[in-house]
Amino acid sequence: MPAARRPATSETGDPLLFTPGPLTTSRAVKQAMVHDWGSRDATFIAINRMVMERIAEMAGGSGTHVTVPMQGSGTFAVEAMITTFVPRDGKLLLLVNGAYGQRAARIARIAGRAVALHETAEDTPIDVARLDAALAADAAISHVFAVHCETTSGILNPIAEIAAVVARHGRRLLIDAMSSFGALAIDARRIRFDALAASSNKCLEGVPGLGFVVCHREALAACAGNATTLVLDLHDQAQAFDKTGQYRFTPPIHVIVALGTAIEEHAAEGGVAGRGARYRENCRVLVEGMRALGFRTLLPDALQAPIIVTFHMPRDPAFAFQTFYDRLKDRGYVIYPGKLTVADSFRMGCIGRLDAGHMRGAVAAVGEILAEMGVGTGAPALAAE
Ligand SMILES: *Cc1c(COP(=O)(O)O)cnc(C)c1O
């Protein structure tokens, strides 16, 4: 028997998460949580205020925008954004090229909002010319919803071009920047939006439990009475902060305090530019290494966001995904099954407390496992390009 291999681990001895969130966090972020605070604790209130201000700043929205937190996962923030900003008699055009766009459409329909869909395939960015035509053709559309990085495939949508077209038509833009916020810049001074939703547990490298929406102040002020639920009413949540400095309902205090530490680490790394640079290097090392093993990415490099990479399944009949997944897990690397309808695939994330060394480790493990399975190449069953 060969000597037992020590699996790769995070700073706290856990398997490394090559997933789009929850993801691997630092020891300091987790350690920030080993205290108890009341929700009226002055230390907590100060941390919460700092977190909300820094998030608005990160979005280029200091002075013009306010961050409204929303307890729950990212979807809670997306639902809060749509149901607070789109009036009951409004109409939402959703730009869809993956599961998160579809989910937003479901949210809008359940809330009884009029909906129009502009769909492209999961490996195809939103078509800005078609958006332009759709807005020209339908004056009832009051709001447009776009996903910055569609995590389903890892594709980067042309958010600046989308925002420019929406602004030119005098409509309002809602952005799901869940998987990009903190790593890929969106500057409210150049990209006009009414609201942008993200969460604690993706590129900010906090723990899960808090969503937030960066809201244009004037647009939010006009949203009184729009909400169709009490808990997801961002206008009401913001008013409570203005009046009392408090959350309306129990806040995920530990999550917020950990996010405070995560934001300090983000700043120490050089903010959005620094975090983005590490992720781009992670993505480059991962893609190069996997290609050297024969794997093919779903997306061409020009469309690939440095967040999560979709790989086609290898065609070799000796390849069995569950075995591959389990053996990677045994070696300390947790990957992510595919979520695509266009291709049989799996995904590997580039985000979280991971660096190029971790990516090389994962690629080396993939190579070993292919050899163990008797798979000669990761190449998929595709027609030659
Ligand atoms: C992660 C994610 C969400 C929210 O997912 P939750 O599981 O609710 O946190 C929404 N949109 C995108 C693009 C995402 O990547």
PDB file of C-alpha atoms in Angstrom, residues 133-325:
ATOM      1  CA  ALA A 133     -35.083  46.654 -30.245  1.00  0.00           C
ATOM      2  CA  ALA A 134     -37.136  45.104 -27.429  1.00  0.00           C
ATOM      3  CA  LEU A 135     -37.134  48.365 -25.469  1.00  0.00           C
ATOM      4  CA  ALA A 136     -38.035  50.378 -28.558  1.00  0.00           C
ATOM      5  CA  ALA A 137     -40.921  48.007 -29.280  1.00  0.00           C
ATOM      6  CA  ASP A 138     -42.470  47.887 -25.800  1.00  0.00           C
ATOM      7  CA  ALA A 139     -43.062  51.136 -23.941  1.00  0.00           C
ATOM      8  CA  ALA A 140     -44.653  49.226 -21.043  1.00  0.00           C
ATOM      9  CA  ILE A 141     -41.275  47.858 -19.940  1.00  0.00           C
ATOM     10  CA  SER A 142     -40.330  49.925 -16.899  1.00  0.00           C
ATOM     11  CA  HIS A 143     -37.382  47.864 -15.624  1.00  0.00           C
ATOM     12  CA  VAL A 144     -34.695  45.568 -17.017  1.00  0.00           C
ATOM     13  CA  PHE A 145     -33.051  42.782 -15.030  1.00  0.00           C
ATOM     14  CA  ALA A 146     -29.566  41.561 -15.959  1.00  0.00           C
ATOM     15  CA  VAL A 147     -27.113  39.073 -14.451  1.00  0.00           C
ATOM     16  CA  HIS A 148     -23.500  40.267 -14.508  1.00  0.00           C
ATOM     17  CA  CYS A 149     -21.734  36.889 -14.304  1.00  0.00           C
ATOM     18  CA  GLU A 150     -24.244  34.087 -15.010  1.00  0.00           C
ATOM     19  CA  THR A 151     -22.858  31.478 -12.643  1.00  0.00           C
ATOM     20  CA  THR A 152     -24.694  28.681 -14.466  1.00  0.00           C
ATOM     21  CA  SER A 153     -21.971  28.711 -17.136  1.00  0.00           C
ATOM     22  CA  GLY A 154     -19.517  31.328 -15.807  1.00  0.00           C
ATOM     23  CA  ILE A 155     -20.268  33.683 -18.711  1.00  0.00           C
ATOM     24  CA  LEU A 156     -19.684  37.414 -18.384  1.00  0.00           C
ATOM     25  CA  ASN A 157     -22.557  39.516 -19.706  1.00  0.00           C
ATOM     26  CA  PRO A 158     -21.807  42.957 -21.234  1.00  0.00           C
ATOM     27  CA  ILE A 159     -23.201  44.899 -18.291  1.00  0.00           C
ATOM     28  CA  ALA A 160     -21.836  48.331 -19.306  1.00  0.00           C
ATOM     29  CA  GLU A 161     -23.392  48.063 -22.788  1.00  0.00           C
ATOM     30  CA  ILE A 162     -26.659  46.768 -21.326  1.00  0.00           C
ATOM     31  CA  ALA A 163     -26.749  49.668 -18.845  1.00  0.00           C
ATOM     32  CA  ALA A 164     -26.086  52.201 -21.600  1.00  0.00           C
ATOM     33  CA  VAL A 165     -28.977  50.912 -23.746  1.00  0.00           C
ATOM     34  CA  VAL A 166     -31.368  50.783 -20.775  1.00  0.00           C
ATOM     35  CA  ALA A 167     -30.418  54.346 -19.794  1.00  0.00           C
ATOM     36  CA  ARG A 168     -30.793  55.597 -23.370  1.00  0.00           C
ATOM     37  CA  HIS A 169     -34.365  54.308 -23.382  1.00  0.00           C
ATOM     38  CA  GLY A 170     -35.051  55.917 -20.001  1.00  0.00           C
ATOM     39  CA  ARG A 171     -35.755  52.582 -18.336  1.00  0.00           C
ATOM     40  CA  ARG A 172     -34.384  51.362 -15.011  1.00  0.00           C
ATOM     41  CA  LEU A 173     -31.801  48.638 -14.490  1.00  0.00           C
ATOM     42  CA  LEU A 174     -31.678  45.976 -11.753  1.00  0.00           C
ATOM     43  CA  ILE A 175     -28.448  43.953 -11.623  1.00  0.00           C
ATOM     44  CA  ASP A 176     -27.766  40.538 -10.125  1.00  0.00           C
ATOM     45  CA  ALA A 177     -24.038  40.893  -9.447  1.00  0.00           C
ATOM     46  CA  MET A 178     -24.066  38.055  -6.937  1.00  0.00           C
ATOM     47  CA  SER A 179     -21.099  36.094  -8.245  1.00  0.00           C
ATOM     48  CA  SER A 180     -19.011  39.058  -9.428  1.00  0.00           C
ATOM     49  CA  PHE A 181     -19.381  41.736  -6.754  1.00  0.00           C
ATOM     50  CA  GLY A 182     -16.059  42.511  -5.094  1.00  0.00           C
ATOM     51  CA  ALA A 183     -13.960  40.966  -7.877  1.00  0.00           C
ATOM     52  CA  LEU A 184     -15.230  42.511 -11.122  1.00  0.00           C
ATOM     53  CA  ALA A 185     -15.765  46.266 -11.027  1.00  0.00           C
ATOM     54  CA  ILE A 186     -19.181  47.824 -11.468  1.00  0.00           C
ATOM     55  CA  ASP A 187     -18.902  51.569 -10.928  1.00  0.00           C
ATOM     56  CA  ALA A 188     -22.204  53.366 -10.366  1.00  0.00           C
ATOM     57  CA  ARG A 189     -20.608  56.575 -11.659  1.00  0.00           C
ATOM     58  CA  ARG A 190     -20.298  54.979 -15.098  1.00  0.00           C
ATOM     59  CA  ILE A 191     -22.877  52.189 -15.090  1.00  0.00           C
ATOM     60  CA  ARG A 192     -26.324  53.494 -14.283  1.00  0.00           C
ATOM     61  CA  PHE A 193     -28.484  51.209 -12.171  1.00  0.00           C
ATOM     62  CA  ASP A 194     -31.325  51.575  -9.705  1.00  0.00           C
ATOM     63  CA  ALA A 195     -30.291  48.525  -7.716  1.00  0.00           C
ATOM     64  CA  LEU A 196     -27.608  45.863  -7.572  1.00  0.00           C
ATOM     65  CA  ALA A 197     -27.905  42.688  -5.506  1.00  0.00           C
ATOM     66  CA  ALA A 198     -25.085  40.553  -4.094  1.00  0.00           C
ATOM     67  CA  SER A 199     -24.293  38.546  -0.978  1.00  0.00           C
ATOM     68  CA  SER A 200     -21.803  37.925   1.810  1.00  0.00           C
ATOM     69  CA  ASN A 201     -20.524  34.564   0.662  1.00  0.00           C
ATOM     70  CA  LYS A 202     -19.136  34.951  -2.832  1.00  0.00           C
ATOM     71  CA  CYS A 203     -16.287  37.241  -3.921  1.00  0.00           C
ATOM     72  CA  LEU A 204     -16.342  39.121  -0.615  1.00  0.00           C
ATOM     73  CA  GLU A 205     -15.300  35.797   0.986  1.00  0.00           C
ATOM     74  CA  GLY A 206     -17.605  36.042   3.973  1.00  0.00           C
ATOM     75  CA  VAL A 207     -19.859  33.299   5.328  1.00  0.00           C
ATOM     76  CA  PRO A 208     -23.393  32.773   3.985  1.00  0.00           C
ATOM     77  CA  GLY A 209     -26.448  34.408   5.519  1.00  0.00           C
ATOM     78  CA  LEU A 210     -26.641  37.997   4.311  1.00  0.00           C
ATOM     79  CA  GLY A 211     -27.752  39.420   0.997  1.00  0.00           C
ATOM     80  CA  PHE A 212     -27.636  43.120   0.236  1.00  0.00           C
ATOM     81  CA  VAL A 213     -28.886  45.517  -2.390  1.00  0.00           C
ATOM     82  CA  VAL A 214     -26.973  48.646  -3.369  1.00  0.00           C
ATOM     83  CA  CYS A 215     -29.845  51.050  -4.077  1.00  0.00           C
ATOM     84  CA  HIS A 216     -29.894  54.407  -5.826  1.00  0.00           C
ATOM     85  CA  ARG A 217     -31.212  56.662  -3.059  1.00  0.00           C
ATOM     86  CA  GLU A 218     -33.798  58.550  -5.097  1.00  0.00           C
ATOM     87  CA  ALA A 219     -35.050  55.436  -6.841  1.00  0.00           C
ATOM     88  CA  LEU A 220     -35.433  53.674  -3.490  1.00  0.00           C
ATOM     89  CA  ALA A 221     -37.273  56.653  -2.010  1.00  0.00           C
ATOM     90  CA  ALA A 222     -39.895  56.257  -4.755  1.00  0.00           C
ATOM     91  CA  CYS A 223     -40.508  52.585  -3.868  1.00  0.00           C
ATOM     92  CA  ALA A 224     -42.844  52.987  -0.880  1.00  0.00           C
ATOM     93  CA  GLY A 225     -45.764  50.601  -1.193  1.00  0.00           C
ATOM     94  CA  ASN A 226     -44.328  48.528  -4.060  1.00  0.00           C
ATOM     95  CA  ALA A 227     -43.356  45.511  -1.980  1.00  0.00           C
ATOM     96  CA  THR A 228     -45.599  42.475  -1.987  1.00  0.00           C
ATOM     97  CA  THR A 229     -44.081  41.008   1.194  1.00  0.00           C
ATOM     98  CA  LEU A 230     -43.215  42.536   4.546  1.00  0.00           C
ATOM     99  CA  VAL A 231     -39.835  40.912   5.120  1.00  0.00           C
ATOM    100  CA  LEU A 232     -38.428  41.612   1.657  1.00  0.00           C
ATOM    101  CA  ASP A 233     -39.416  45.275   1.572  1.00  0.00           C
ATOM    102  CA  LEU A 234     -36.141  47.152   1.070  1.00  0.00           C
ATOM    103  CA  HIS A 235     -37.850  50.520   1.410  1.00  0.00           C
ATOM    104  CA  ASP A 236     -39.179  49.573   4.836  1.00  0.00           C
ATOM    105  CA  GLN A 237     -35.829  48.018   5.823  1.00  0.00           C
ATOM    106  CA  ALA A 238     -33.998  51.223   4.822  1.00  0.00           C
ATOM    107  CA  GLN A 239     -36.485  53.410   6.699  1.00  0.00           C
ATOM    108  CA  ALA A 240     -35.971  51.368   9.849  1.00  0.00           C
ATOM    109  CA  PHE A 241     -32.223  51.973   9.596  1.00  0.00           C
ATOM    110  CA  ASP A 242     -32.754  55.687   9.084  1.00  0.00           C
ATOM    111  CA  LYS A 243     -35.079  55.935  12.068  1.00  0.00           C
ATOM    112  CA  THR A 244     -33.592  53.495  14.558  1.00  0.00           C
ATOM    113  CA  GLY A 245     -30.248  52.287  13.191  1.00  0.00           C
ATOM    114  CA  GLN A 246     -31.630  48.776  13.708  1.00  0.00           C
ATOM    115  CA  TYR A 247     -32.741  45.835  11.658  1.00  0.00           C
ATOM    116  CA  ARG A 248     -36.487  45.259  11.702  1.00  0.00           C
ATOM    117  CA  PHE A 249     -36.017  41.542  12.455  1.00  0.00           C
ATOM    118  CA  THR A 250     -33.189  39.494  13.971  1.00  0.00           C
ATOM    119  CA  PRO A 251     -30.024  40.172  11.977  1.00  0.00           C
ATOM    120  CA  PRO A 252     -27.483  37.401  11.253  1.00  0.00           C
ATOM    121  CA  ILE A 253     -25.051  39.168  13.574  1.00  0.00           C
ATOM    122  CA  HIS A 254     -22.203  36.686  13.302  1.00  0.00           C
ATOM    123  CA  VAL A 255     -22.418  36.713   9.531  1.00  0.00           C
ATOM    124  CA  ILE A 256     -22.238  40.508   9.459  1.00  0.00           C
ATOM    125  CA  VAL A 257     -19.308  40.674  11.868  1.00  0.00           C
ATOM    126  CA  ALA A 258     -17.485  38.044   9.795  1.00  0.00           C
ATOM    127  CA  LEU A 259     -18.271  40.079   6.680  1.00  0.00           C
ATOM    128  CA  GLY A 260     -16.634  43.057   8.382  1.00  0.00           C
ATOM    129  CA  THR A 261     -13.429  41.044   8.740  1.00  0.00           C
ATOM    130  CA  ALA A 262     -13.768  39.774   5.171  1.00  0.00           C
ATOM    131  CA  ILE A 263     -14.068  43.349   3.909  1.00  0.00           C
ATOM    132  CA  GLU A 264     -10.915  44.359   5.802  1.00  0.00           C
ATOM    133  CA  GLU A 265      -9.121  41.464   4.104  1.00  0.00           C
ATOM    134  CA  HIS A 266     -10.567  42.540   0.758  1.00  0.00           C
ATOM    135  CA  ALA A 267      -9.184  46.054   1.260  1.00  0.00           C
ATOM    136  CA  ALA A 268      -5.783  44.674   2.344  1.00  0.00           C
ATOM    137  CA  GLU A 269      -5.664  42.668  -0.881  1.00  0.00           C
ATOM    138  CA  GLY A 270      -6.133  45.825  -2.943  1.00  0.00           C
ATOM    139  CA  GLY A 271      -9.929  45.982  -3.103  1.00  0.00           C
ATOM    140  CA  VAL A 272     -11.805  44.960  -6.216  1.00  0.00           C
ATOM    141  CA  ALA A 273      -8.694  45.216  -8.422  1.00  0.00           C
ATOM    142  CA  GLY A 274      -6.574  43.068  -6.126  1.00  0.00           C
ATOM    143  CA  ARG A 275      -9.245  40.440  -5.550  1.00  0.00           C
ATOM    144  CA  GLY A 276     -10.017  40.345  -9.267  1.00  0.00           C
ATOM    145  CA  ALA A 277      -6.331  39.898 -10.114  1.00  0.00           C
ATOM    146  CA  ARG A 278      -6.004  36.860  -7.831  1.00  0.00           C
ATOM    147  CA  TYR A 279      -9.132  35.286  -9.301  1.00  0.00           C
ATOM    148  CA  ARG A 280      -7.959  35.958 -12.874  1.00  0.00           C
ATOM    149  CA  GLU A 281      -4.674  34.210 -12.081  1.00  0.00           C
ATOM    150  CA  ASN A 282      -6.572  31.319 -10.459  1.00  0.00           C
ATOM    151  CA  CYS A 283      -8.740  31.021 -13.558  1.00  0.00           C
ATOM    152  CA  ARG A 284      -5.755  31.172 -15.919  1.00  0.00           C
ATOM    153  CA  VAL A 285      -3.836  28.464 -14.034  1.00  0.00           C
ATOM    154  CA  LEU A 286      -6.912  26.245 -13.817  1.00  0.00           C
ATOM    155  CA  VAL A 287      -7.900  26.571 -17.478  1.00  0.00           C
ATOM    156  CA  GLU A 288      -4.331  26.120 -18.767  1.00  0.00           C
ATOM    157  CA  GLY A 289      -3.790  23.074 -16.576  1.00  0.00           C
ATOM    158  CA  MET A 290      -7.088  21.448 -17.478  1.00  0.00           C
ATOM    159  CA  ARG A 291      -6.554  22.121 -21.194  1.00  0.00           C
ATOM    160  CA  ALA A 292      -3.152  20.454 -20.938  1.00  0.00           C
ATOM    161  CA  LEU A 293      -5.026  17.355 -19.715  1.00  0.00           C
ATOM    162  CA  GLY A 294      -7.297  17.529 -22.763  1.00  0.00           C
ATOM    163  CA  PHE A 295     -10.328  19.171 -21.110  1.00  0.00           C
ATOM    164  CA  ARG A 296     -12.301  21.770 -23.021  1.00  0.00           C
ATOM    165  CA  THR A 297     -14.013  24.800 -21.537  1.00  0.00           C
ATOM    166  CA  LEU A 298     -17.592  25.529 -22.550  1.00  0.00           C
ATOM    167  CA  LEU A 299     -16.758  29.179 -23.164  1.00  0.00           C
ATOM    168  CA  PRO A 300     -14.095  30.863 -25.248  1.00  0.00           C
ATOM    169  CA  ASP A 301     -11.684  32.896 -23.096  1.00  0.00           C
ATOM    170  CA  ALA A 302     -13.227  36.199 -24.207  1.00  0.00           C
ATOM    171  CA  LEU A 303     -16.580  35.286 -22.597  1.00  0.00           C
ATOM    172  CA  GLN A 304     -15.176  33.566 -19.500  1.00  0.00           C
ATOM    173  CA  ALA A 305     -15.523  35.447 -16.210  1.00  0.00           C
ATOM    174  CA  PRO A 306     -12.751  34.583 -13.711  1.00  0.00           C
ATOM    175  CA  ILE A 307     -15.348  33.234 -11.275  1.00  0.00           C
ATOM    176  CA  ILE A 308     -16.289  29.693 -12.245  1.00  0.00           C
ATOM    177  CA  VAL A 309     -15.284  27.575 -15.237  1.00  0.00           C
ATOM    178  CA  THR A 310     -17.514  25.042 -16.996  1.00  0.00           C
ATOM    179  CA  PHE A 311     -15.725  22.039 -18.513  1.00  0.00           C
ATOM    180  CA  HIS A 312     -17.279  19.577 -20.925  1.00  0.00           C
ATOM    181  CA  MET A 313     -17.420  15.981 -19.700  1.00  0.00           C
ATOM    182  CA  PRO A 314     -14.655  13.815 -21.169  1.00  0.00           C
ATOM    183  CA  ARG A 315     -15.830  11.412 -23.877  1.00  0.00           C
ATOM    184  CA  ASP A 316     -13.661   8.486 -22.725  1.00  0.00           C
ATOM    185  CA  PRO A 317     -16.049   5.687 -21.643  1.00  0.00           C
ATOM    186  CA  ALA A 318     -13.739   4.947 -18.689  1.00  0.00           C
ATOM    187  CA  PHE A 319     -14.606   8.377 -17.218  1.00  0.00           C
ATOM    188  CA  ALA A 320     -17.242   8.235 -14.471  1.00  0.00           C
ATOM    189  CA  PHE A 321     -18.162  11.631 -12.998  1.00  0.00           C
ATOM    190  CA  GLN A 322     -19.192  10.357  -9.563  1.00  0.00           C
ATOM    191  CA  THR A 323     -15.880   8.510  -9.134  1.00  0.00           C
ATOM    192  CA  PHE A 324     -14.004  11.579 -10.370  1.00  0.00           C
ATOM    193  CA  TYR A 325     -15.929  13.809  -7.952  1.00  0.00           C
TER     194      TYR A 325
END
